[in-house]
Amino acid sequence: QKEVEQDPGPLSVPEGAIVSLNCTYSNSAFQYFMWYRQYSRKGPELLMYTYSSGNKEDGRFTAQVDKSSKYISLFIRDSQPSDSATYLCAMSGPNFGNEKLTFGTGTRLTIIP
Amino acid sequence: DAGVTQSPTHLIKTRGQQVTLRCSPKSGHDTVSWYQQALGQGPQFIFQYYEEEERQRGNFPDRFSGHQFPNYSSELNVNALLLGDSALYLCASSGGLAGWNEQFFGPGTRLTVL
């Protein structure tokens, strides 16, 4: 069993829809929970991060972490064609930049104009 | 700020050959991590270098080795290439004096093993 599970999709939704992306994990030691966005032929870029449980909002994006269920989510409101990319969830222990990141498989998202 | 840079962009090798990939970290960063991303998969951690030493290593064989130079740049070496080593190799840098310690990724080197 992988430490982090993510539905690879692909996921296609019409422009303006709300998108929900999810990951589950098995390692209780994870403390930082991140969402990266990766465009084709590019490296991943950090979209949002959450420390421990709770919600975090940034513009059209909301990240949620439920440590009791070992479940994290990313919601995208008013989705735009420019949001079309692969979204990767990633997790680490307490030393975020100084230790390995464990990634999910990534979900390929397409927003249809 | 040029961000994290990697070279070369693409590389084609044959089985059994050796390859060296290079990474220059973002200005002010002193830690370099390497990841392997196979097609359709998420990045897998190979190892991390800090102060010219390997600080942490993932589940990769000894054919994968690295080095960090005094200017914080880094190399990833892979010996005895296998077809399964074909992937996008990503370098990420972090650390330095900034309080927030995010890992910034480069664009990657796409390695094809024939």
PDB file of N, CA and C in Angstrom, chain B residues 16-97:
ATOM      1  N   GLY B  16      22.883   0.512 -19.801  1.00  0.00           N
ATOM      2  CA  GLY B  16      24.235   0.256 -19.367  1.00  0.00           C
ATOM      3  C   GLY B  16      25.116   1.490 -19.284  1.00  0.00           C
ATOM      4  N   GLN B  17      24.691   2.575 -19.934  1.00  0.00           N
ATOM      5  CA  GLN B  17      25.485   3.799 -19.885  1.00  0.00           C
ATOM      6  C   GLN B  17      25.325   4.502 -18.552  1.00  0.00           C
ATOM      7  N   GLN B  18      26.104   5.543 -18.383  1.00  0.00           N
ATOM      8  CA  GLN B  18      26.069   6.363 -17.174  1.00  0.00           C
ATOM      9  C   GLN B  18      25.641   7.782 -17.559  1.00  0.00           C
ATOM     10  N   VAL B  19      24.978   8.476 -16.631  1.00  0.00           N
ATOM     11  CA  VAL B  19      24.499   9.823 -16.932  1.00  0.00           C
ATOM     12  C   VAL B  19      24.718  10.734 -15.726  1.00  0.00           C
ATOM     13  N   THR B  20      24.976  11.999 -16.010  1.00  0.00           N
ATOM     14  CA  THR B  20      25.120  13.015 -14.962  1.00  0.00           C
ATOM     15  C   THR B  20      24.172  14.166 -15.244  1.00  0.00           C
ATOM     16  N   LEU B  21      23.346  14.493 -14.272  1.00  0.00           N
ATOM     17  CA  LEU B  21      22.409  15.601 -14.378  1.00  0.00           C
ATOM     18  C   LEU B  21      22.833  16.689 -13.401  1.00  0.00           C
ATOM     19  N   ARG B  22      22.573  17.950 -13.763  1.00  0.00           N
ATOM     20  CA  ARG B  22      23.070  19.067 -12.963  1.00  0.00           C
ATOM     21  C   ARG B  22      21.944  19.991 -12.520  1.00  0.00           C
ATOM     22  N   CYS B  23      22.166  20.608 -11.360  1.00  0.00           N
ATOM     23  CA  CYS B  23      21.156  21.479 -10.767  1.00  0.00           C
ATOM     24  C   CYS B  23      21.825  22.660 -10.083  1.00  0.00           C
ATOM     25  N   SER B  24      21.298  23.852 -10.355  1.00  0.00           N
ATOM     26  CA  SER B  24      21.730  25.055  -9.631  1.00  0.00           C
ATOM     27  C   SER B  24      20.556  25.543  -8.799  1.00  0.00           C
ATOM     28  N   PRO B  25      20.752  25.676  -7.490  1.00  0.00           N
ATOM     29  CA  PRO B  25      19.624  26.043  -6.629  1.00  0.00           C
ATOM     30  C   PRO B  25      19.243  27.507  -6.766  1.00  0.00           C
ATOM     31  N   LYS B  26      18.087  27.815  -6.257  1.00  0.00           N
ATOM     32  CA  LYS B  26      17.624  29.198  -6.182  1.00  0.00           C
ATOM     33  C   LYS B  26      18.584  29.991  -5.301  1.00  0.00           C
ATOM     34  N   SER B  27      18.768  31.264  -5.652  1.00  0.00           N
ATOM     35  CA  SER B  27      19.678  32.118  -4.897  1.00  0.00           C
ATOM     36  C   SER B  27      19.301  32.138  -3.413  1.00  0.00           C
ATOM     37  N   GLY B  28      20.303  31.933  -2.563  1.00  0.00           N
ATOM     38  CA  GLY B  28      20.075  31.947  -1.117  1.00  0.00           C
ATOM     39  C   GLY B  28      19.753  30.592  -0.522  1.00  0.00           C
ATOM     40  N   HIS B  29      19.542  29.582  -1.346  1.00  0.00           N
ATOM     41  CA  HIS B  29      19.234  28.232  -0.853  1.00  0.00           C
ATOM     42  C   HIS B  29      20.502  27.403  -0.713  1.00  0.00           C
ATOM     43  N   ASP B  30      20.504  26.512   0.306  1.00  0.00           N
ATOM     44  CA  ASP B  30      21.686  25.710   0.548  1.00  0.00           C
ATOM     45  C   ASP B  30      21.395  24.202   0.551  1.00  0.00           C
ATOM     46  N   THR B  31      20.166  23.834   0.303  1.00  0.00           N
ATOM     47  CA  THR B  31      19.751  22.420   0.357  1.00  0.00           C
ATOM     48  C   THR B  31      19.179  22.023  -0.998  1.00  0.00           C
ATOM     49  N   VAL B  32      19.616  20.872  -1.501  1.00  0.00           N
ATOM     50  CA  VAL B  32      19.132  20.387  -2.804  1.00  0.00           C
ATOM     51  C   VAL B  32      18.580  18.975  -2.651  1.00  0.00           C
ATOM     52  N   SER B  33      17.384  18.776  -3.170  1.00  0.00           N
ATOM     53  CA  SER B  33      16.748  17.457  -3.171  1.00  0.00           C
ATOM     54  C   SER B  33      16.522  17.020  -4.613  1.00  0.00           C
ATOM     55  N   TRP B  34      16.609  15.729  -4.847  1.00  0.00           N
ATOM     56  CA  TRP B  34      16.375  15.167  -6.181  1.00  0.00           C
ATOM     57  C   TRP B  34      15.184  14.212  -6.119  1.00  0.00           C
ATOM     58  N   TYR B  35      14.354  14.283  -7.165  1.00  0.00           N
ATOM     59  CA  TYR B  35      13.180  13.423  -7.271  1.00  0.00           C
ATOM     60  C   TYR B  35      13.140  12.818  -8.673  1.00  0.00           C
ATOM     61  N   GLN B  36      12.576  11.612  -8.758  1.00  0.00           N
ATOM     62  CA  GLN B  36      12.335  10.949 -10.037  1.00  0.00           C
ATOM     63  C   GLN B  36      10.831  10.896 -10.271  1.00  0.00           C
ATOM     64  N   GLN B  37      10.391  11.375 -11.437  1.00  0.00           N
ATOM     65  CA  GLN B  37       8.971  11.326 -11.760  1.00  0.00           C
ATOM     66  C   GLN B  37       8.762  10.517 -13.036  1.00  0.00           C
ATOM     67  N   ALA B  38       8.291   9.284 -12.874  1.00  0.00           N
ATOM     68  CA  ALA B  38       7.958   8.450 -14.027  1.00  0.00           C
ATOM     69  C   ALA B  38       6.669   8.963 -14.659  1.00  0.00           C
ATOM     70  N   LEU B  39       6.451   8.610 -15.912  1.00  0.00           N
ATOM     71  CA  LEU B  39       5.276   9.072 -16.647  1.00  0.00           C
ATOM     72  C   LEU B  39       3.997   8.662 -15.932  1.00  0.00           C
ATOM     73  N   GLY B  40       3.141   9.645 -15.660  1.00  0.00           N
ATOM     74  CA  GLY B  40       1.868   9.351 -15.021  1.00  0.00           C
ATOM     75  C   GLY B  40       1.945   9.106 -13.530  1.00  0.00           C
ATOM     76  N   GLN B  41       3.102   9.361 -12.935  1.00  0.00           N
ATOM     77  CA  GLN B  41       3.288   9.146 -11.504  1.00  0.00           C
ATOM     78  C   GLN B  41       3.688  10.446 -10.811  1.00  0.00           C
ATOM     79  N   GLY B  42       3.605  10.448  -9.485  1.00  0.00           N
ATOM     80  CA  GLY B  42       4.097  11.571  -8.721  1.00  0.00           C
ATOM     81  C   GLY B  42       5.601  11.461  -8.514  1.00  0.00           C
ATOM     82  N   PRO B  43       6.255  12.562  -8.171  1.00  0.00           N
ATOM     83  CA  PRO B  43       7.710  12.512  -7.922  1.00  0.00           C
ATOM     84  C   PRO B  43       8.043  11.589  -6.749  1.00  0.00           C
ATOM     85  N   GLN B  44       9.137  10.845  -6.897  1.00  0.00           N
ATOM     86  CA  GLN B  44       9.645   9.967  -5.842  1.00  0.00           C
ATOM     87  C   GLN B  44      10.990  10.507  -5.361  1.00  0.00           C
ATOM     88  N   PHE B  45      11.137  10.644  -4.053  1.00  0.00           N
ATOM     89  CA  PHE B  45      12.339  11.213  -3.455  1.00  0.00           C
ATOM     90  C   PHE B  45      13.537  10.292  -3.640  1.00  0.00           C
ATOM     91  N   ILE B  46      14.639  10.864  -4.175  1.00  0.00           N
ATOM     92  CA  ILE B  46      15.864  10.073  -4.340  1.00  0.00           C
ATOM     93  C   ILE B  46      16.802  10.329  -3.167  1.00  0.00           C
ATOM     94  N   PHE B  47      17.226  11.579  -2.990  1.00  0.00           N
ATOM     95  CA  PHE B  47      18.056  11.970  -1.854  1.00  0.00           C
ATOM     96  C   PHE B  47      18.098  13.487  -1.725  1.00  0.00           C
ATOM     97  N   GLN B  48      18.659  13.932  -0.586  1.00  0.00           N
ATOM     98  CA  GLN B  48      18.794  15.355  -0.292  1.00  0.00           C
ATOM     99  C   GLN B  48      20.221  15.645   0.154  1.00  0.00           C
ATOM    100  N   TYR B  49      20.774  16.753  -0.325  1.00  0.00           N
ATOM    101  CA  TYR B  49      22.125  17.157   0.027  1.00  0.00           C
ATOM    102  C   TYR B  49      22.113  18.484   0.772  1.00  0.00           C
ATOM    103  N   TYR B  50      22.931  18.536   1.815  1.00  0.00           N
ATOM    104  CA  TYR B  50      23.105  19.752   2.618  1.00  0.00           C
ATOM    105  C   TYR B  50      24.536  19.761   3.115  1.00  0.00           C
ATOM    106  N   GLU B  51      25.171  20.898   3.019  1.00  0.00           N
ATOM    107  CA  GLU B  51      26.583  21.041   3.427  1.00  0.00           C
ATOM    108  C   GLU B  51      27.442  19.950   2.795  1.00  0.00           C
ATOM    109  N   GLU B  52      27.178  19.707   1.520  1.00  0.00           N
ATOM    110  CA  GLU B  52      27.969  18.796   0.684  1.00  0.00           C
ATOM    111  C   GLU B  52      27.878  17.337   1.116  1.00  0.00           C
ATOM    112  N   GLU B  53      26.889  17.029   1.939  1.00  0.00           N
ATOM    113  CA  GLU B  53      26.708  15.643   2.366  1.00  0.00           C
ATOM    114  C   GLU B  53      25.271  15.186   2.130  1.00  0.00           C
ATOM    115  N   GLU B  54      25.115  13.899   1.890  1.00  0.00           N
ATOM    116  CA  GLU B  54      23.783  13.327   1.726  1.00  0.00           C
ATOM    117  C   GLU B  54      23.112  13.269   3.095  1.00  0.00           C
ATOM    118  N   ARG B  55      22.015  13.987   3.225  1.00  0.00           N
ATOM    119  CA  ARG B  55      21.356  14.074   4.534  1.00  0.00           C
ATOM    120  C   ARG B  55      20.237  13.036   4.677  1.00  0.00           C
ATOM    121  N   GLN B  56      19.571  12.740   3.587  1.00  0.00           N
ATOM    122  CA  GLN B  56      18.474  11.774   3.632  1.00  0.00           C
ATOM    123  C   GLN B  56      18.409  11.078   2.274  1.00  0.00           C
ATOM    124  N   ARG B  57      18.009   9.808   2.286  1.00  0.00           N
ATOM    125  CA  ARG B  57      17.965   9.040   1.055  1.00  0.00           C
ATOM    126  C   ARG B  57      16.656   8.276   0.970  1.00  0.00           C
ATOM    127  N   GLY B  58      16.092   8.226  -0.216  1.00  0.00           N
ATOM    128  CA  GLY B  58      14.885   7.446  -0.452  1.00  0.00           C
ATOM    129  C   GLY B  58      15.245   6.022  -0.840  1.00  0.00           C
ATOM    130  N   ASN B  59      14.259   5.288  -1.312  1.00  0.00           N
ATOM    131  CA  ASN B  59      14.433   3.873  -1.615  1.00  0.00           C
ATOM    132  C   ASN B  59      14.930   3.684  -3.053  1.00  0.00           C
ATOM    133  N   PHE B  60      16.132   4.112  -3.315  1.00  0.00           N
ATOM    134  CA  PHE B  60      16.758   3.967  -4.621  1.00  0.00           C
ATOM    135  C   PHE B  60      18.076   3.217  -4.468  1.00  0.00           C
ATOM    136  N   PRO B  61      18.426   2.398  -5.490  1.00  0.00           N
ATOM    137  CA  PRO B  61      19.666   1.610  -5.401  1.00  0.00           C
ATOM    138  C   PRO B  61      20.916   2.487  -5.439  1.00  0.00           C
ATOM    139  N   ASP B  62      22.036   1.854  -5.136  1.00  0.00           N
ATOM    140  CA  ASP B  62      23.317   2.569  -5.088  1.00  0.00           C
ATOM    141  C   ASP B  62      23.759   3.077  -6.456  1.00  0.00           C
ATOM    142  N   ARG B  63      23.091   2.614  -7.524  1.00  0.00           N
ATOM    143  CA  ARG B  63      23.417   3.134  -8.863  1.00  0.00           C
ATOM    144  C   ARG B  63      23.149   4.645  -8.935  1.00  0.00           C
ATOM    145  N   PHE B  64      22.318   5.108  -8.037  1.00  0.00           N
ATOM    146  CA  PHE B  64      21.998   6.540  -7.970  1.00  0.00           C
ATOM    147  C   PHE B  64      22.907   7.172  -6.910  1.00  0.00           C
ATOM    148  N   SER B  65      23.697   8.128  -7.339  1.00  0.00           N
ATOM    149  CA  SER B  65      24.579   8.817  -6.406  1.00  0.00           C
ATOM    150  C   SER B  65      24.566  10.304  -6.725  1.00  0.00           C
ATOM    151  N   GLY B  66      25.067  11.069  -5.774  1.00  0.00           N
ATOM    152  CA  GLY B  66      25.016  12.509  -5.985  1.00  0.00           C
ATOM    153  C   GLY B  66      26.207  13.215  -5.389  1.00  0.00           C
ATOM    154  N   HIS B  67      26.184  14.502  -5.601  1.00  0.00           N
ATOM    155  CA  HIS B  67      27.265  15.325  -5.059  1.00  0.00           C
ATOM    156  C   HIS B  67      26.734  16.749  -4.928  1.00  0.00           C
ATOM    157  N   GLN B  68      27.219  17.438  -3.908  1.00  0.00           N
ATOM    158  CA  GLN B  68      26.914  18.864  -3.785  1.00  0.00           C
ATOM    159  C   GLN B  68      28.225  19.620  -3.696  1.00  0.00           C
ATOM    160  N   PHE B  69      28.309  20.708  -4.402  1.00  0.00           N
ATOM    161  CA  PHE B  69      29.533  21.505  -4.458  1.00  0.00           C
ATOM    162  C   PHE B  69      29.466  22.658  -3.454  1.00  0.00           C
ATOM    163  N   PRO B  70      30.635  23.286  -3.180  1.00  0.00           N
ATOM    164  CA  PRO B  70      30.652  24.390  -2.201  1.00  0.00           C
ATOM    165  C   PRO B  70      29.711  25.542  -2.559  1.00  0.00           C
ATOM    166  N   ASN B  71      29.388  25.721  -3.839  1.00  0.00           N
ATOM    167  CA  ASN B  71      28.467  26.799  -4.231  1.00  0.00           C
ATOM    168  C   ASN B  71      27.004  26.327  -4.161  1.00  0.00           C
ATOM    169  N   TYR B  72      26.764  25.169  -3.579  1.00  0.00           N
ATOM    170  CA  TYR B  72      25.454  24.560  -3.333  1.00  0.00           C
ATOM    171  C   TYR B  72      24.847  23.880  -4.557  1.00  0.00           C
ATOM    172  N   SER B  73      25.448  24.007  -5.733  1.00  0.00           N
ATOM    173  CA  SER B  73      24.938  23.284  -6.889  1.00  0.00           C
ATOM    174  C   SER B  73      25.128  21.788  -6.667  1.00  0.00           C
ATOM    175  N   SER B  74      24.445  20.997  -7.472  1.00  0.00           N
ATOM    176  CA  SER B  74      24.445  19.557  -7.215  1.00  0.00           C
ATOM    177  C   SER B  74      24.426  18.777  -8.516  1.00  0.00           C
ATOM    178  N   GLU B  75      24.897  17.552  -8.454  1.00  0.00           N
ATOM    179  CA  GLU B  75      24.835  16.611  -9.562  1.00  0.00           C
ATOM    180  C   GLU B  75      24.168  15.328  -9.101  1.00  0.00           C
ATOM    181  N   LEU B  76      23.436  14.720 -10.028  1.00  0.00           N
ATOM    182  CA  LEU B  76      22.860  13.391  -9.825  1.00  0.00           C
ATOM    183  C   LEU B  76      23.512  12.488 -10.857  1.00  0.00           C
ATOM    184  N   ASN B  77      24.095  11.391 -10.409  1.00  0.00           N
ATOM    185  CA  ASN B  77      24.715  10.416 -11.295  1.00  0.00           C
ATOM    186  C   ASN B  77      23.939   9.109 -11.230  1.00  0.00           C
ATOM    187  N   VAL B  78      23.706   8.531 -12.399  1.00  0.00           N
ATOM    188  CA  VAL B  78      23.063   7.225 -12.455  1.00  0.00           C
ATOM    189  C   VAL B  78      23.951   6.317 -13.302  1.00  0.00           C
ATOM    190  N   ASN B  79      24.378   5.210 -12.714  1.00  0.00           N
ATOM    191  CA  ASN B  79      25.219   4.237 -13.417  1.00  0.00           C
ATOM    192  C   ASN B  79      24.382   3.074 -13.932  1.00  0.00           C
ATOM    193  N   ALA B  80      24.952   2.351 -14.912  1.00  0.00           N
ATOM    194  CA  ALA B  80      24.329   1.117 -15.416  1.00  0.00           C
ATOM    195  C   ALA B  80      22.844   1.325 -15.687  1.00  0.00           C
ATOM    196  N   LEU B  81      22.546   2.278 -16.556  1.00  0.00           N
ATOM    197  CA  LEU B  81      21.165   2.670 -16.813  1.00  0.00           C
ATOM    198  C   LEU B  81      20.290   1.498 -17.236  1.00  0.00           C
ATOM    199  N   LEU B  82      19.062   1.495 -16.715  1.00  0.00           N
ATOM    200  CA  LEU B  82      18.038   0.522 -17.070  1.00  0.00           C
ATOM    201  C   LEU B  82      16.906   1.239 -17.801  1.00  0.00           C
ATOM    202  N   LEU B  83      16.125   0.472 -18.561  1.00  0.00           N
ATOM    203  CA  LEU B  83      14.983   1.074 -19.253  1.00  0.00           C
ATOM    204  C   LEU B  83      14.067   1.784 -18.260  1.00  0.00           C
ATOM    205  N   GLY B  84      13.934   1.220 -17.079  1.00  0.00           N
ATOM    206  CA  GLY B  84      13.047   1.773 -16.055  1.00  0.00           C
ATOM    207  C   GLY B  84      13.530   3.077 -15.448  1.00  0.00           C
ATOM    208  N   ASP B  85      14.742   3.482 -15.798  1.00  0.00           N
ATOM    209  CA  ASP B  85      15.245   4.768 -15.293  1.00  0.00           C
ATOM    210  C   ASP B  85      14.732   5.935 -16.137  1.00  0.00           C
ATOM    211  N   SER B  86      14.049   5.640 -17.232  1.00  0.00           N
ATOM    212  CA  SER B  86      13.461   6.702 -18.057  1.00  0.00           C
ATOM    213  C   SER B  86      12.428   7.452 -17.236  1.00  0.00           C
ATOM    214  N   ALA B  87      12.616   8.756 -17.100  1.00  0.00           N
ATOM    215  CA  ALA B  87      11.738   9.560 -16.244  1.00  0.00           C
ATOM    216  C   ALA B  87      12.134  11.021 -16.342  1.00  0.00           C
ATOM    217  N   LEU B  88      11.331  11.854 -15.690  1.00  0.00           N
ATOM    218  CA  LEU B  88      11.683  13.262 -15.510  1.00  0.00           C
ATOM    219  C   LEU B  88      12.387  13.378 -14.160  1.00  0.00           C
ATOM    220  N   TYR B  89      13.594  13.893 -14.153  1.00  0.00           N
ATOM    221  CA  TYR B  89      14.345  14.053 -12.913  1.00  0.00           C
ATOM    222  C   TYR B  89      14.262  15.510 -12.471  1.00  0.00           C
ATOM    223  N   LEU B  90      13.700  15.694 -11.285  1.00  0.00           N
ATOM    224  CA  LEU B  90      13.453  17.021 -10.751  1.00  0.00           C
ATOM    225  C   LEU B  90      14.418  17.341  -9.626  1.00  0.00           C
ATOM    226  N   CYS B  91      14.880  18.555  -9.633  1.00  0.00           N
ATOM    227  CA  CYS B  91      15.709  19.071  -8.552  1.00  0.00           C
ATOM    228  C   CYS B  91      14.888  20.112  -7.805  1.00  0.00           C
ATOM    229  N   ALA B  92      14.981  20.115  -6.483  1.00  0.00           N
ATOM    230  CA  ALA B  92      14.297  21.118  -5.669  1.00  0.00           C
ATOM    231  C   ALA B  92      15.300  21.719  -4.691  1.00  0.00           C
ATOM    232  N   SER B  93      15.225  23.024  -4.493  1.00  0.00           N
ATOM    233  CA  SER B  93      16.123  23.657  -3.528  1.00  0.00           C
ATOM    234  C   SER B  93      15.313  24.301  -2.401  1.00  0.00           C
ATOM    235  N   SER B  94      15.938  24.407  -1.254  1.00  0.00           N
ATOM    236  CA  SER B  94      15.292  24.980  -0.069  1.00  0.00           C
ATOM    237  C   SER B  94      16.374  25.467   0.882  1.00  0.00           C
ATOM    238  N   GLY B  95      15.915  25.992   2.024  1.00  0.00           N
ATOM    239  CA  GLY B  95      16.857  26.362   3.073  1.00  0.00           C
ATOM    240  C   GLY B  95      17.355  27.784   2.953  1.00  0.00           C
ATOM    241  N   GLY B  96      18.552  28.036   3.469  1.00  0.00           N
ATOM    242  CA  GLY B  96      19.074  29.390   3.503  1.00  0.00           C
ATOM    243  C   GLY B  96      18.532  30.139   4.694  1.00  0.00           C
ATOM    244  N   LEU B  97      18.514  31.457   4.588  1.00  0.00           N
ATOM    245  CA  LEU B  97      18.183  32.286   5.730  1.00  0.00           C
ATOM    246  C   LEU B  97      16.687  32.573   5.854  1.00  0.00           C
TER     247      LEU B  97
END
